Every structure is written in C-alpha cells, then in structure tokens.
Amino acid sequence: MNRVYIKTYGCQMNERDSEAVGAMLRNRGYSMVYDEFDADVVLLNTCSVRDKAEQKAIGKTGYLAKRKRQEPGFILGIMGCMAQNRGIELLDRLPDLDLLVGTQKFHAVPDYLDRIIASRKGLGPRPATLVDLEAEEGSQNTIREHLHQERKVSAYVSIMQGCNMHCTFCIVPKTRGPERARPITEIVEEVEELAASGTREVTLLGQIVNSYGRREIPIRNRKSPFVQLLEKIQEVKGIERIRFTSPHPVGFKPDLVDAFRNLSKLCEYVHLPVQSGSNRVLKRMNRPYSVERYLKIVEALRDAAPGMYFSTDIIVGFPGETEADFRATCRLFDEVAFDMAYIFKYSTRSGTPAATMPDQIPREVKERRNQHLLRKLEGISLARNKTLEGTIEEVLVEGKARHGDLYRGRTRGYRSCLFPAHDRLVGQLVKVKISRVTPSTLYGQMVLKGVDTEAVERMRLQPSF
Ligand code: 5AD
C-alpha cells in the first residue's frame, strides 16, 4: 500500500518539485517506483502552460480512473500547476481523484497520503477528495530534499518560486503565485550537500532567475542578489559547473554579463527567452524590451565569452502576428544564430489578456511558422556542431546512454555527447575529441593529454600486453 509512482509533465521546475515530493515520501516510509503498474499510488505532477499539456494529464487521469474502479485500494492524485489553475472544477471532470494539491503544498503530500491510507483502513465510506490549493508563506523553502538513489552528477536546485511579470500569454503567475526567493545560505547549503554526495553540476531554477531576491536581499558592490548567489556557489568545492534557467531580458544587467567573465564554473550557455523578433508583438505580449535591446545583451555576452551558446523560447502565432512580424522573428533567429530553441505554437490560456485579443491566428498558420523555424534551427544547430568536428571538448560524464554501450555527457555548451567510457568515469570531466555530429548530438573518443584512450584500451586488451 505504499509504492508511489510520480509522473511529471512540463518544465524543470516541475521535475524538481516531483523529486522533492518523492524524497519526502521516501523519508516517510513510502517506496518510489518508476513504473505505474508497480504502484499503489499514482501522482500526476501537471503543467498548464499550454492546453496540450493539460489535455495529456486529463487523458491520463481518465485512463487511471478505470484502474481505480477495478482496484479499490488504488490511490490517484493530481498535483501542481493544473490543480492550481483549474481548481476544484477539475473534480467535475475527474471525480475519481483522491487528492488535488496545488503548487504551494507539495510538502503536505506525505501527510495527505498518510491520511487517505488511514481512512481506507477504517470502515467508513470512501472519503471525499482531499483538496489543498491554498497559498502558503515560505513554501519556496520546502523544495530542498533530493532523492539519492544513485549518484546524481547533475542536479536541479530551486532558488525561488513564482513570477511577477505579466506576459499577456502566460498562465504561470496564476499557477505559481508571486515571486518568493529562498535565502542564499539555504541554497548554498543544499548545493554543498549535493557536492558531498557526488553532484558536479547544478542548474539553478526559477521562473525569472535574474530577479532572484530583488525585494529580500540588498545589492552589494553593484551586484544583484542573483550574482551574489552565483559567486557563493562558485566557491563550493566539488561543484565543477553552474547553469541557470531562465533569465528574462529585462534586468539582464552588466553584473550578470560579467559573471560569465569572472566565474570559471559558469558554463557558456544562456537560455534567454525572446518570444518574438517583432517589437510590435513584444509590446502586445507585454515583454518590456525591444529586439535591439535583446541583441545588445547577446553582443555583450559574446564579448564576455566568445564561444557562448544561445538558446531561446519563441511563440509563433501570437494573436495579431502578421507575416512581417514572423519574418522579423526569422531575421532575429538568423542574426543570433540560436544554437537551441524551444518553439511553441501560441496556445490560448483562459483568463490571460491575450486569450481575448482580436486576430487569433489559424492553426495551419501557426503550424507552418513552427515548421519553418524548426527547420531553421536544425540548420543552424548542425552548422554549429560541424565547427566542433575535430576539436576537443570538455564533457561531464553523466552515465550510460539510453541505447547501446556508449556513455553520455554534456559539453559546457550543453551539447549532448556520446562516446565510449567506463562506469568509473561517471561524474568526471573528460576530454573528448569530436569525430562526428548530428544537429543534436556530438560523437567522439576520449583523449588523455593528447593520447587516444580508445587506442590504449585496444592495446591493453591485446593478449600480448
Ligand atoms: N502558448 C504558447 N507558449 C507559451 N509559453 C508560455 N505561455 C504560452 C502560451 N500560452 C511558452 C513561452 C515560455 C515557455 C516556458 O512557454 O515561450 O517562455
């Protein structure tokens, strides 16, 4: 009665929240399983950012509800953004749910599950759905436990919750609430613990990381709280690489640009959502920067770190987006030469200002624009990877690749890299000579001070040695 499977939809924040819930449940005596058919309890941690994500989770719940009818002991819950967004109205559609928990109550899940299970043991009727969608002061500090099943070479660290921006397309301020930062000392402690358990790379997570601690923590030596945090993490022994996601172009100040010059562990890869390459559309999105300003940030970052990799989020088919607006996005795409991009078709989110804007764009147009940018991305990404053929890249070995015998890791530029290696190298930085590339992956062999380790390995295996 205590095997739990958590299925996660959506962003890295959600993944991190699920992991923290899993760790809290394990500490409470539950066991975490990774197959829904092995589980007595299934929790869906949901996403609301686009309609498709909500539909997926609703479909899955419907499917699991059938199992619930056959197995009366089975427990089914929905957590996170969709719970927060749709509230108890969800129960009209999904009456079989045992648990509905919002984004500020993840830490309460162990108590609630205990309670549901205890009530099952009594003789009373099946209890009503347990619902908790309240806001809770300090909830940003509850996402700190990690699951240490196996050594986690690369880990997410949640540094804040919520968002105070009001992009007209976005549901996140509703699902995640206002911005709240965790204290620097607590984050650093978490990173130190991770380092002690073998983590070598941390990715700091927040809706808008560069506004971290803006209200709570004073500026020091012209450095924002976020840069102060990065400097502290740079000092943690054992951590070799620092990443973060996502910053906003507004508030991307020189102190953060300089951090890429000054902090050796900060990897030269920036995910900087632009959303559109048209100033007119940016205005309607309530993204308070211009394309010119965005390009200035890119230029400053390239100046600080010449090999910088850029990634972005783009929405195509925002209400009123004309062909000329879209061409402006294409131009920006070429000008920056984005190495990576998440390209989304605009999805109407009820309750947001854009939902009721005139000139909604037909589905086929969104699809065409989406495909056009995806092709562009593939070309640019392949061209960038081609420049890496024959070069030696520093790779952090993360583990076995999903298929085959190769190992996988990432370069500092967040390029996925596959190569022959050994278990004992997991968690180490190695040098890999790149021999072959695709738009998404680099393939190569490790080199050791210029020695081809593959050749050494072959020699070692020859019986005459
Ligand atoms: N439709 C499509 N994409 C969206 N995003 C946020 N809201 C919407 C929406 N309504 C995208 C943005 C954001 C990313 C996380 O999701 O590009 O940066």
PDB file of N, CA and C in Angstrom, residues 230-306:
ATOM      1  N   LEU A 230      25.433  33.365  -7.340  1.00  0.00           N
ATOM      2  CA  LEU A 230      26.343  32.649  -8.255  1.00  0.00           C
ATOM      3  C   LEU A 230      27.761  32.650  -7.700  1.00  0.00           C
ATOM      4  N   GLU A 231      28.176  33.792  -7.154  1.00  0.00           N
ATOM      5  CA  GLU A 231      29.546  33.881  -6.607  1.00  0.00           C
ATOM      6  C   GLU A 231      29.738  32.922  -5.444  1.00  0.00           C
ATOM      7  N   LYS A 232      28.719  32.786  -4.628  1.00  0.00           N
ATOM      8  CA  LYS A 232      28.811  31.863  -3.479  1.00  0.00           C
ATOM      9  C   LYS A 232      28.905  30.415  -3.975  1.00  0.00           C
ATOM     10  N   ILE A 233      28.141  30.110  -5.007  1.00  0.00           N
ATOM     11  CA  ILE A 233      28.140  28.722  -5.491  1.00  0.00           C
ATOM     12  C   ILE A 233      29.451  28.403  -6.207  1.00  0.00           C
ATOM     13  N   GLN A 234      30.016  29.397  -6.858  1.00  0.00           N
ATOM     14  CA  GLN A 234      31.341  29.234  -7.479  1.00  0.00           C
ATOM     15  C   GLN A 234      32.344  28.697  -6.442  1.00  0.00           C
ATOM     16  N   GLU A 235      32.132  29.082  -5.176  1.00  0.00           N
ATOM     17  CA  GLU A 235      33.079  28.680  -4.140  1.00  0.00           C
ATOM     18  C   GLU A 235      32.885  27.275  -3.579  1.00  0.00           C
ATOM     19  N   VAL A 236      31.791  26.638  -3.928  1.00  0.00           N
ATOM     20  CA  VAL A 236      31.523  25.318  -3.339  1.00  0.00           C
ATOM     21  C   VAL A 236      32.450  24.277  -3.953  1.00  0.00           C
ATOM     22  N   LYS A 237      33.243  23.639  -3.089  1.00  0.00           N
ATOM     23  CA  LYS A 237      34.189  22.618  -3.561  1.00  0.00           C
ATOM     24  C   LYS A 237      33.436  21.410  -4.079  1.00  0.00           C
ATOM     25  N   GLY A 238      33.912  20.855  -5.177  1.00  0.00           N
ATOM     26  CA  GLY A 238      33.274  19.663  -5.746  1.00  0.00           C
ATOM     27  C   GLY A 238      32.329  20.017  -6.875  1.00  0.00           C
ATOM     28  N   ILE A 239      31.738  21.201  -6.810  1.00  0.00           N
ATOM     29  CA  ILE A 239      30.892  21.629  -7.935  1.00  0.00           C
ATOM     30  C   ILE A 239      31.821  22.155  -9.035  1.00  0.00           C
ATOM     31  N   GLU A 240      31.642  21.601 -10.239  1.00  0.00           N
ATOM     32  CA  GLU A 240      32.520  21.992 -11.351  1.00  0.00           C
ATOM     33  C   GLU A 240      31.826  22.905 -12.337  1.00  0.00           C
ATOM     34  N   ARG A 241      30.493  22.810 -12.386  1.00  0.00           N
ATOM     35  CA  ARG A 241      29.762  23.576 -13.388  1.00  0.00           C
ATOM     36  C   ARG A 241      28.494  24.158 -12.797  1.00  0.00           C
ATOM     37  N   ILE A 242      28.196  25.393 -13.220  1.00  0.00           N
ATOM     38  CA  ILE A 242      26.960  26.058 -12.789  1.00  0.00           C
ATOM     39  C   ILE A 242      26.181  26.464 -14.039  1.00  0.00           C
ATOM     40  N   ARG A 243      24.892  26.201 -14.006  1.00  0.00           N
ATOM     41  CA  ARG A 243      23.985  26.684 -15.061  1.00  0.00           C
ATOM     42  C   ARG A 243      22.771  27.289 -14.391  1.00  0.00           C
ATOM     43  N   PHE A 244      21.975  28.015 -15.139  1.00  0.00           N
ATOM     44  CA  PHE A 244      20.705  28.512 -14.586  1.00  0.00           C
ATOM     45  C   PHE A 244      19.676  28.638 -15.684  1.00  0.00           C
ATOM     46  N   THR A 245      18.398  28.574 -15.287  1.00  0.00           N
ATOM     47  CA  THR A 245      17.314  28.776 -16.235  1.00  0.00           C
ATOM     48  C   THR A 245      16.057  29.172 -15.477  1.00  0.00           C
ATOM     49  N   SER A 246      15.292  30.165 -15.967  1.00  0.00           N
ATOM     50  CA  SER A 246      15.576  31.032 -17.095  1.00  0.00           C
ATOM     51  C   SER A 246      15.708  32.480 -16.646  1.00  0.00           C
ATOM     52  N   PRO A 247      16.578  33.229 -17.293  1.00  0.00           N
ATOM     53  CA  PRO A 247      16.603  34.663 -17.048  1.00  0.00           C
ATOM     54  C   PRO A 247      15.630  35.378 -17.988  1.00  0.00           C
ATOM     55  N   HIS A 248      15.337  36.623 -17.696  1.00  0.00           N
ATOM     56  CA  HIS A 248      14.471  37.478 -18.530  1.00  0.00           C
ATOM     57  C   HIS A 248      15.379  38.564 -19.109  1.00  0.00           C
ATOM     58  N   PRO A 249      15.150  38.977 -20.359  1.00  0.00           N
ATOM     59  CA  PRO A 249      15.993  40.055 -20.902  1.00  0.00           C
ATOM     60  C   PRO A 249      15.920  41.335 -20.059  1.00  0.00           C
ATOM     61  N   VAL A 250      14.763  41.589 -19.459  1.00  0.00           N
ATOM     62  CA  VAL A 250      14.674  42.759 -18.586  1.00  0.00           C
ATOM     63  C   VAL A 250      15.437  42.430 -17.310  1.00  0.00           C
ATOM     64  N   GLY A 251      16.364  43.292 -16.953  1.00  0.00           N
ATOM     65  CA  GLY A 251      17.140  43.034 -15.739  1.00  0.00           C
ATOM     66  C   GLY A 251      18.357  42.152 -15.995  1.00  0.00           C
ATOM     67  N   PHE A 252      18.689  41.912 -17.274  1.00  0.00           N
ATOM     68  CA  PHE A 252      19.935  41.202 -17.582  1.00  0.00           C
ATOM     69  C   PHE A 252      21.030  42.263 -17.638  1.00  0.00           C
ATOM     70  N   LYS A 253      21.588  42.553 -16.478  1.00  0.00           N
ATOM     71  CA  LYS A 253      22.469  43.730 -16.316  1.00  0.00           C
ATOM     72  C   LYS A 253      23.946  43.344 -16.469  1.00  0.00           C
ATOM     73  N   PRO A 254      24.811  44.377 -16.532  1.00  0.00           N
ATOM     74  CA  PRO A 254      26.252  44.097 -16.705  1.00  0.00           C
ATOM     75  C   PRO A 254      26.831  43.182 -15.628  1.00  0.00           C
ATOM     76  N   ASP A 255      26.310  43.226 -14.408  1.00  0.00           N
ATOM     77  CA  ASP A 255      26.888  42.343 -13.373  1.00  0.00           C
ATOM     78  C   ASP A 255      26.719  40.879 -13.749  1.00  0.00           C
ATOM     79  N   LEU A 256      25.578  40.559 -14.400  1.00  0.00           N
ATOM     80  CA  LEU A 256      25.350  39.167 -14.793  1.00  0.00           C
ATOM     81  C   LEU A 256      26.193  38.809 -16.025  1.00  0.00           C
ATOM     82  N   VAL A 257      26.350  39.774 -16.923  1.00  0.00           N
ATOM     83  CA  VAL A 257      27.231  39.544 -18.079  1.00  0.00           C
ATOM     84  C   VAL A 257      28.650  39.291 -17.571  1.00  0.00           C
ATOM     85  N   ASP A 258      29.103  40.114 -16.629  1.00  0.00           N
ATOM     86  CA  ASP A 258      30.464  39.967 -16.095  1.00  0.00           C
ATOM     87  C   ASP A 258      30.671  38.634 -15.386  1.00  0.00           C
ATOM     88  N   ALA A 259      29.582  38.103 -14.829  1.00  0.00           N
ATOM     89  CA  ALA A 259      29.705  36.815 -14.132  1.00  0.00           C
ATOM     90  C   ALA A 259      30.253  35.753 -15.089  1.00  0.00           C
ATOM     91  N   PHE A 260      29.906  35.861 -16.382  1.00  0.00           N
ATOM     92  CA  PHE A 260      30.404  34.880 -17.351  1.00  0.00           C
ATOM     93  C   PHE A 260      31.899  35.071 -17.623  1.00  0.00           C
ATOM     94  N   ARG A 261      32.384  36.268 -17.334  1.00  0.00           N
ATOM     95  CA  ARG A 261      33.821  36.524 -17.456  1.00  0.00           C
ATOM     96  C   ARG A 261      34.550  36.025 -16.216  1.00  0.00           C
ATOM     97  N   ASN A 262      33.924  36.265 -15.059  1.00  0.00           N
ATOM     98  CA  ASN A 262      34.642  36.104 -13.787  1.00  0.00           C
ATOM     99  C   ASN A 262      34.485  34.746 -13.121  1.00  0.00           C
ATOM    100  N   LEU A 263      33.389  34.070 -13.405  1.00  0.00           N
ATOM    101  CA  LEU A 263      33.135  32.823 -12.675  1.00  0.00           C
ATOM    102  C   LEU A 263      33.445  31.631 -13.579  1.00  0.00           C
ATOM    103  N   SER A 264      34.549  30.938 -13.235  1.00  0.00           N
ATOM    104  CA  SER A 264      35.037  29.883 -14.139  1.00  0.00           C
ATOM    105  C   SER A 264      34.046  28.727 -14.269  1.00  0.00           C
ATOM    106  N   LYS A 265      33.217  28.526 -13.245  1.00  0.00           N
ATOM    107  CA  LYS A 265      32.308  27.370 -13.300  1.00  0.00           C
ATOM    108  C   LYS A 265      31.029  27.652 -14.072  1.00  0.00           C
ATOM    109  N   LEU A 266      30.769  28.914 -14.330  1.00  0.00           N
ATOM    110  CA  LEU A 266      29.533  29.271 -15.029  1.00  0.00           C
ATOM    111  C   LEU A 266      29.696  28.914 -16.511  1.00  0.00           C
ATOM    112  N   CYS A 267      28.886  27.971 -16.977  1.00  0.00           N
ATOM    113  CA  CYS A 267      29.056  27.456 -18.342  1.00  0.00           C
ATOM    114  C   CYS A 267      28.558  28.470 -19.368  1.00  0.00           C
ATOM    115  N   GLU A 268      29.215  28.470 -20.535  1.00  0.00           N
ATOM    116  CA  GLU A 268      28.874  29.497 -21.536  1.00  0.00           C
ATOM    117  C   GLU A 268      27.698  29.048 -22.405  1.00  0.00           C
ATOM    118  N   TYR A 269      26.561  28.966 -21.730  1.00  0.00           N
ATOM    119  CA  TYR A 269      25.314  28.606 -22.408  1.00  0.00           C
ATOM    120  C   TYR A 269      24.225  29.408 -21.720  1.00  0.00           C
ATOM    121  N   VAL A 270      23.519  30.216 -22.486  1.00  0.00           N
ATOM    122  CA  VAL A 270      22.451  31.017 -21.871  1.00  0.00           C
ATOM    123  C   VAL A 270      21.133  30.734 -22.570  1.00  0.00           C
ATOM    124  N   HIS A 271      20.156  30.350 -21.780  1.00  0.00           N
ATOM    125  CA  HIS A 271      18.801  30.212 -22.324  1.00  0.00           C
ATOM    126  C   HIS A 271      18.072  31.524 -22.017  1.00  0.00           C
ATOM    127  N   LEU A 272      17.859  32.324 -23.056  1.00  0.00           N
ATOM    128  CA  LEU A 272      17.287  33.661 -22.852  1.00  0.00           C
ATOM    129  C   LEU A 272      16.039  33.812 -23.730  1.00  0.00           C
ATOM    130  N   PRO A 273      14.864  33.565 -23.137  1.00  0.00           N
ATOM    131  CA  PRO A 273      13.636  33.595 -23.937  1.00  0.00           C
ATOM    132  C   PRO A 273      13.401  34.959 -24.579  1.00  0.00           C
ATOM    133  N   VAL A 274      13.199  34.951 -25.908  1.00  0.00           N
ATOM    134  CA  VAL A 274      12.929  36.222 -26.596  1.00  0.00           C
ATOM    135  C   VAL A 274      11.452  36.325 -26.970  1.00  0.00           C
ATOM    136  N   GLN A 275      10.834  35.205 -27.252  1.00  0.00           N
ATOM    137  CA  GLN A 275       9.396  35.066 -27.579  1.00  0.00           C
ATOM    138  C   GLN A 275       9.035  35.539 -28.980  1.00  0.00           C
ATOM    139  N   SER A 276       9.568  36.702 -29.420  1.00  0.00           N
ATOM    140  CA  SER A 276       9.270  37.179 -30.770  1.00  0.00           C
ATOM    141  C   SER A 276      10.373  38.126 -31.215  1.00  0.00           C
ATOM    142  N   GLY A 277      10.562  38.220 -32.543  1.00  0.00           N
ATOM    143  CA  GLY A 277      11.552  39.153 -33.084  1.00  0.00           C
ATOM    144  C   GLY A 277      10.906  40.427 -33.601  1.00  0.00           C
ATOM    145  N   SER A 278       9.649  40.647 -33.243  1.00  0.00           N
ATOM    146  CA  SER A 278       8.940  41.860 -33.681  1.00  0.00           C
ATOM    147  C   SER A 278       8.625  42.727 -32.468  1.00  0.00           C
ATOM    148  N   ASN A 279       9.063  43.974 -32.513  1.00  0.00           N
ATOM    149  CA  ASN A 279       8.804  44.876 -31.379  1.00  0.00           C
ATOM    150  C   ASN A 279       7.310  45.073 -31.138  1.00  0.00           C
ATOM    151  N   ARG A 280       6.561  45.056 -32.227  1.00  0.00           N
ATOM    152  CA  ARG A 280       5.113  45.248 -32.101  1.00  0.00           C
ATOM    153  C   ARG A 280       4.498  44.079 -31.311  1.00  0.00           C
ATOM    154  N   VAL A 281       4.938  42.880 -31.636  1.00  0.00           N
ATOM    155  CA  VAL A 281       4.409  41.708 -30.929  1.00  0.00           C
ATOM    156  C   VAL A 281       4.900  41.697 -29.480  1.00  0.00           C
ATOM    157  N   LEU A 282       6.170  42.041 -29.283  1.00  0.00           N
ATOM    158  CA  LEU A 282       6.701  42.067 -27.908  1.00  0.00           C
ATOM    159  C   LEU A 282       5.866  42.989 -27.033  1.00  0.00           C
ATOM    160  N   LYS A 283       5.475  44.111 -27.618  1.00  0.00           N
ATOM    161  CA  LYS A 283       4.653  45.065 -26.869  1.00  0.00           C
ATOM    162  C   LYS A 283       3.317  44.437 -26.485  1.00  0.00           C
ATOM    163  N   ARG A 284       2.697  43.780 -27.461  1.00  0.00           N
ATOM    164  CA  ARG A 284       1.395  43.157 -27.181  1.00  0.00           C
ATOM    165  C   ARG A 284       1.526  41.983 -26.207  1.00  0.00           C
ATOM    166  N   MET A 285       2.704  41.396 -26.177  1.00  0.00           N
ATOM    167  CA  MET A 285       2.960  40.307 -25.213  1.00  0.00           C
ATOM    168  C   MET A 285       3.259  40.863 -23.820  1.00  0.00           C
ATOM    169  N   ASN A 286       3.409  42.177 -23.742  1.00  0.00           N
ATOM    170  CA  ASN A 286       3.872  42.828 -22.512  1.00  0.00           C
ATOM    171  C   ASN A 286       5.236  42.285 -22.076  1.00  0.00           C
ATOM    172  N   ARG A 287       6.119  42.203 -23.049  1.00  0.00           N
ATOM    173  CA  ARG A 287       7.515  41.883 -22.769  1.00  0.00           C
ATOM    174  C   ARG A 287       8.257  43.211 -22.912  1.00  0.00           C
ATOM    175  N   PRO A 288       8.619  43.839 -21.800  1.00  0.00           N
ATOM    176  CA  PRO A 288       9.097  45.231 -21.879  1.00  0.00           C
ATOM    177  C   PRO A 288      10.562  45.389 -22.288  1.00  0.00           C
ATOM    178  N   TYR A 289      10.919  44.893 -23.483  1.00  0.00           N
ATOM    179  CA  TYR A 289      12.236  45.152 -24.070  1.00  0.00           C
ATOM    180  C   TYR A 289      12.053  45.170 -25.575  1.00  0.00           C
ATOM    181  N   SER A 290      13.055  45.666 -26.287  1.00  0.00           N
ATOM    182  CA  SER A 290      12.979  45.676 -27.742  1.00  0.00           C
ATOM    183  C   SER A 290      13.946  44.634 -28.300  1.00  0.00           C
ATOM    184  N   VAL A 291      13.784  44.337 -29.580  1.00  0.00           N
ATOM    185  CA  VAL A 291      14.704  43.418 -30.247  1.00  0.00           C
ATOM    186  C   VAL A 291      16.125  43.981 -30.176  1.00  0.00           C
ATOM    187  N   GLU A 292      16.244  45.310 -30.333  1.00  0.00           N
ATOM    188  CA  GLU A 292      17.567  45.964 -30.304  1.00  0.00           C
ATOM    189  C   GLU A 292      18.231  45.730 -28.945  1.00  0.00           C
ATOM    190  N   ARG A 293      17.441  45.858 -27.879  1.00  0.00           N
ATOM    191  CA  ARG A 293      17.985  45.638 -26.543  1.00  0.00           C
ATOM    192  C   ARG A 293      18.424  44.169 -26.365  1.00  0.00           C
ATOM    193  N   TYR A 294      17.617  43.276 -26.870  1.00  0.00           N
ATOM    194  CA  TYR A 294      17.951  41.846 -26.784  1.00  0.00           C
ATOM    195  C   TYR A 294      19.294  41.578 -27.473  1.00  0.00           C
ATOM    196  N   LEU A 295      19.443  42.172 -28.671  1.00  0.00           N
ATOM    197  CA  LEU A 295      20.692  41.956 -29.416  1.00  0.00           C
ATOM    198  C   LEU A 295      21.898  42.543 -28.680  1.00  0.00           C
ATOM    199  N   LYS A 296      21.682  43.626 -27.963  1.00  0.00           N
ATOM    200  CA  LYS A 296      22.776  44.222 -27.163  1.00  0.00           C
ATOM    201  C   LYS A 296      23.231  43.248 -26.079  1.00  0.00           C
ATOM    202  N   ILE A 297      22.267  42.580 -25.456  1.00  0.00           N
ATOM    203  CA  ILE A 297      22.629  41.610 -24.407  1.00  0.00           C
ATOM    204  C   ILE A 297      23.444  40.461 -25.025  1.00  0.00           C
ATOM    205  N   VAL A 298      22.968  39.994 -26.180  1.00  0.00           N
ATOM    206  CA  VAL A 298      23.666  38.895 -26.862  1.00  0.00           C
ATOM    207  C   VAL A 298      25.101  39.308 -27.175  1.00  0.00           C
ATOM    208  N   GLU A 299      25.229  40.529 -27.691  1.00  0.00           N
ATOM    209  CA  GLU A 299      26.561  41.031 -28.051  1.00  0.00           C
ATOM    210  C   GLU A 299      27.463  41.122 -26.824  1.00  0.00           C
ATOM    211  N   ALA A 300      26.915  41.647 -25.733  1.00  0.00           N
ATOM    212  CA  ALA A 300      27.709  41.785 -24.507  1.00  0.00           C
ATOM    213  C   ALA A 300      28.145  40.416 -23.993  1.00  0.00           C
ATOM    214  N   LEU A 301      27.248  39.431 -24.093  1.00  0.00           N
ATOM    215  CA  LEU A 301      27.593  38.091 -23.623  1.00  0.00           C
ATOM    216  C   LEU A 301      28.649  37.454 -24.517  1.00  0.00           C
ATOM    217  N   ARG A 302      28.548  37.713 -25.834  1.00  0.00           N
ATOM    218  CA  ARG A 302      29.566  37.143 -26.747  1.00  0.00           C
ATOM    219  C   ARG A 302      30.920  37.793 -26.490  1.00  0.00           C
ATOM    220  N   ASP A 303      30.868  39.044 -26.088  1.00  0.00           N
ATOM    221  CA  ASP A 303      32.100  39.742 -25.753  1.00  0.00           C
ATOM    222  C   ASP A 303      32.719  39.142 -24.481  1.00  0.00           C
ATOM    223  N   ALA A 304      31.855  38.804 -23.524  1.00  0.00           N
ATOM    224  CA  ALA A 304      32.345  38.233 -22.265  1.00  0.00           C
ATOM    225  C   ALA A 304      32.848  36.801 -22.469  1.00  0.00           C
ATOM    226  N   ALA A 305      32.172  36.045 -23.319  1.00  0.00           N
ATOM    227  CA  ALA A 305      32.541  34.644 -23.549  1.00  0.00           C
ATOM    228  C   ALA A 305      32.337  34.349 -25.033  1.00  0.00           C
ATOM    229  N   PRO A 306      33.396  34.442 -25.816  1.00  0.00           N
ATOM    230  CA  PRO A 306      33.259  34.391 -27.273  1.00  0.00           C
ATOM    231  C   PRO A 306      32.567  33.128 -27.809  1.00  0.00           C
TER     232      PRO A 306
END
